[in-house]
CSV table of C-alpha atoms and ligand atoms in Angstrom, one decimal:
chain,number,residue,atom,x,y,z
A,233,MET,CA,48.6,-14.8,23.5
A,234,ALA,CA,48.7,-18.3,24.8
A,235,ASP,CA,46.2,-18.8,27.6
A,236,ASP,CA,48.5,-20.5,30.1
A,237,GLY,CA,47.6,-18.2,33.0
A,238,TRP,CA,50.8,-16.1,32.5
A,239,ILE,CA,50.9,-12.6,31.1
A,240,SER,CA,53.9,-10.9,29.7
A,241,ALA,CA,55.7,-8.2,31.6
A,242,ASP,CA,54.4,-5.6,29.1
A,243,ASP,CA,50.8,-6.4,30.0
A,244,TYR,CA,51.3,-6.2,33.7
A,245,ASP,CA,49.8,-2.9,34.8
A,246,GLY,CA,51.4,-2.4,38.1
A,247,ASP,CA,54.8,-1.6,39.4
A,248,ILE,CA,57.4,-4.3,39.3
A,249,PRO,CA,59.2,-4.3,42.7
A,250,PHE,CA,62.7,-5.1,41.4
A,251,LEU,CA,62.7,-2.3,38.9
A,252,SER,CA,63.6,1.3,39.7
A,253,ASP,CA,60.9,3.9,40.0
A,254,GLU,CA,62.2,5.4,36.7
A,255,GLU,CA,61.7,2.1,34.9
A,256,ASN,CA,58.3,1.6,36.4
A,257,ARG,CA,57.3,5.1,35.3
A,258,MET,CA,58.5,4.4,31.7
A,259,ARG,CA,56.6,1.2,31.7
A,260,ALA,CA,53.4,3.0,32.9
A,261,LEU,CA,53.9,5.6,30.1
A,262,ALA,CA,54.3,2.9,27.5
A,263,ARG,CA,51.2,1.1,28.7
A,264,GLN,CA,49.2,4.4,28.5
A,265,ALA,CA,50.5,5.0,25.0
A,266,LYS,CA,49.5,1.5,24.0
A,267,ALA,CA,46.0,2.1,25.5
A,268,ASP,CA,45.6,5.4,23.7
A,269,ALA,CA,46.6,3.9,20.4
A,270,ALA,CA,44.1,1.1,20.8
A,271,SER,CA,41.2,3.6,21.4
A,272,ASP,CA,42.1,5.5,18.3
A,273,ASP,CA,41.2,2.5,16.2
A,274,GLU,CA,38.2,3.0,14.0
A,275,LEU,CA,35.0,1.7,15.5
A,276,PRO,CA,33.0,-0.3,13.0
A,277,PHE,CA,29.9,1.9,13.7
A,278,GLY,CA,31.7,5.2,13.6
A,279,GLY,CA,32.6,7.5,10.8
A,280,PHE,CA,29.1,8.5,9.7
A,281,ASP,CA,28.4,12.1,8.6
A,282,ASN,CA,25.4,12.9,10.7
A,283,SER,CA,24.9,16.3,9.1
A,284,GLU,CA,23.5,14.6,6.0
A,285,LYS,CA,19.8,14.4,6.1
A,286,ILE,CA,18.1,11.2,5.1
A,287,GLU,CA,14.9,11.8,3.1
A,288,ALA,CA,11.9,9.6,3.8
A,289,PRO,CA,11.6,7.1,0.9
A,290,VAL,CA,8.7,8.0,-1.4
A,291,THR,CA,8.5,4.4,-2.4
A,292,SER,CA,6.2,3.8,0.6
A,293,ASP,CA,3.5,5.4,-1.6
A,294,VAL,CA,3.9,3.0,-4.4
A,295,VAL,CA,1.2,0.3,-4.5
A,296,GLY,CA,2.1,-1.3,-7.8
A,297,GLU,CA,2.7,-1.0,-11.5
A,298,CYS,CA,0.2,0.7,-13.9
A,299,PRO,CA,-1.4,-1.9,-16.2
A,300,CYS,CA,-1.5,0.7,-19.0
A,301,CYS,CA,2.0,2.2,-19.1
A,302,GLY,CA,4.0,0.3,-16.5
A,303,SER,CA,4.7,3.4,-14.4
A,304,GLN,CA,4.3,3.4,-10.7
A,305,VAL,CA,0.9,3.7,-9.2
A,306,VAL,CA,0.9,5.8,-6.0
A,307,ASP,CA,-1.4,6.1,-3.0
A,308,ARG,CA,-3.1,9.5,-3.0
A,309,GLU,CA,-6.0,10.9,-1.0
A,310,LYS,CA,-8.7,10.1,-3.5
A,311,ALA,CA,-7.3,7.4,-5.6
A,312,PHE,CA,-4.4,5.2,-6.5
A,313,PHE,CA,-3.0,7.2,-9.4
A,314,CYS,CA,-0.6,6.4,-12.2
A,315,ASN,CA,2.5,8.5,-11.7
A,316,ASN,CA,2.7,9.1,-15.4
A,317,TYR,CA,1.1,12.5,-16.3
A,318,ASP,CA,0.3,11.3,-19.8
A,319,CYS,CA,-1.6,8.3,-18.4
A,320,ASN,CA,-5.2,8.4,-17.1
A,321,PHE,CA,-5.2,5.2,-15.1
A,322,ALA,CA,-6.5,5.5,-11.5
A,323,LEU,CA,-8.2,3.3,-9.0
A,324,TRP,CA,-10.7,5.6,-7.3
A,325,LYS,CA,-11.2,5.1,-3.6
A,326,ASN,CA,-14.8,6.4,-3.8
A,327,ASN,CA,-15.7,3.5,-6.1
A,328,LYS,CA,-19.3,2.7,-7.0
A,329,PHE,CA,-18.5,-0.8,-8.2
A,330,PHE,CA,-17.0,-1.7,-4.8
A,331,GLN,CA,-19.7,0.2,-2.9
A,332,ALA,CA,-22.4,-1.9,-4.6
A,333,ILE,CA,-21.0,-5.0,-3.0
A,334,SER,CA,-20.3,-3.3,0.3
A,335,LYS,CA,-16.5,-3.3,-0.2
A,336,GLU,CA,-13.9,-0.6,-0.4
A,337,MET,CA,-11.0,0.1,-2.6
A,338,THR,CA,-8.4,-0.2,0.1
A,339,ARG,CA,-4.6,-0.2,-0.4
A,340,ASP,CA,-4.5,-4.0,-0.1
A,341,VAL,CA,-7.2,-4.4,-2.7
A,342,ALA,CA,-5.4,-2.0,-5.1
A,343,GLU,CA,-2.1,-3.8,-4.6
A,344,GLU,CA,-3.7,-7.2,-5.3
A,345,LEU,CA,-5.4,-5.9,-8.4
A,346,LEU,CA,-2.2,-4.3,-9.8
A,347,THR,CA,-0.1,-7.4,-9.0
A,348,CYS,CA,-2.5,-10.2,-10.0
A,349,GLY,CA,-5.2,-8.4,-12.1
A,350,THR,CA,-7.7,-9.9,-9.7
A,351,VAL,CA,-8.6,-9.8,-6.1
A,352,ARG,CA,-10.6,-12.2,-3.9
A,353,LEU,CA,-13.2,-10.6,-1.8
A,354,ASP,CA,-14.9,-12.5,0.9
A,355,GLY,CA,-18.1,-11.5,2.6
A,356,CYS,CA,-19.4,-9.2,-0.1
A,357,LYS,CA,-23.0,-8.0,0.3
A,358,SER,CA,-25.1,-6.8,-2.5
A,359,VAL,CA,-26.6,-3.4,-1.6
A,360,LYS,CA,-29.4,-4.2,-4.0
A,361,THR,CA,-30.5,-7.7,-2.9
A,362,GLY,CA,-28.8,-8.0,0.5
A,363,ASN,CA,-27.3,-11.3,-0.6
A,364,THR,CA,-23.8,-12.1,0.8
A,365,PHE,CA,-21.2,-13.9,-1.3
A,366,ASN,CA,-17.6,-14.4,-2.0
A,367,CYS,CA,-16.2,-13.5,-5.4
A,368,TYR,CA,-13.2,-12.4,-7.4
A,369,VAL,CA,-13.0,-9.0,-9.0
A,370,ASP,CA,-11.0,-8.8,-12.1
A,371,LEU,CA,-9.4,-5.6,-13.3
A,372,THR,CA,-9.2,-4.6,-16.9
A,373,VAL,CA,-8.6,-1.3,-18.6
A,374,ASP,CA,-10.4,0.2,-21.5
A,375,GLU,CA,-8.8,2.1,-24.4
A,376,GLU,CA,-8.9,5.3,-22.5
A,377,GLU,CA,-6.9,3.8,-19.6
A,378,ARG,CA,-9.9,3.7,-17.3
A,379,ALA,CA,-10.2,0.9,-14.9
A,380,GLN,CA,-13.0,-1.6,-15.5
A,381,PHE,CA,-14.1,-4.2,-12.9
A,382,ALA,CA,-15.9,-7.5,-13.4
A,383,ILE,CA,-17.2,-9.9,-10.8
A,384,ARG,CA,-16.2,-13.5,-11.3
A,385,PHE,CA,-17.3,-16.4,-9.2
A,386,PRO,CA,-15.2,-19.5,-8.7
A,387,LYS,CA,-16.1,-22.2,-11.2
A,388,LYS,CA,-16.6,-24.9,-8.6
A,389,LYS,CA,-19.0,-24.3,-5.8
A,390,TYR,CA,-17.8,-25.2,-2.4
A,391,ARG,CA,-20.2,-25.8,0.4
A,392,ARG,CA,-19.2,-23.4,3.2
A,393,GLN,CA,-20.0,-23.9,6.9
B,347,LIG,ZN1,-0.1,4.5,-16.4
C-alpha cells in the first residue's frame, strides 16, 4: 500500500455514511473475516509438539578424547574415565602426583591434558620441600593404558616479579 495518507475503502473500519446499513454490515463482516484469516496464519514460533520430552545432553559430561582408544572421556565422581569398557584409561581425581605439588586433577586440568597432552600449572608447591614453582605437566600413557605424568619446566627461565 502506498503511504500517501489515504486508505482504501476496504481498510476503513467504520461505517460509511452514504452506504446503507445493510452494506455497512456486509463490509463489517468482510473485515472480520479478513482479520480472522490473518490470525490463522502460522506463527513462526508455533507448531511445536510440547509433549515430546527433551533429554538433557549427556555430552556435558564429556571432557575430551581418550589418548589410548579415541573414545570419549567422561566426568565421573572419582575420575575422568574412558567411556570404552575395554579401555583402562582414567585420570583419577584423588591423584598422588598432583597432590605432591599441591594441585588437583580438576575438570579444567583434565580437559587441557586430553586436548594438548600437557597442562601449565602456576603456583605449584612441593609438599616435600615447600618450594613453589610453575611447571608443565605432561600426560603419557603406558602399555596398560594407565596415565603417567611428568613435570617439565620451561626451557628458558623468566624472572618473575
Ligand atoms: Zn580409551
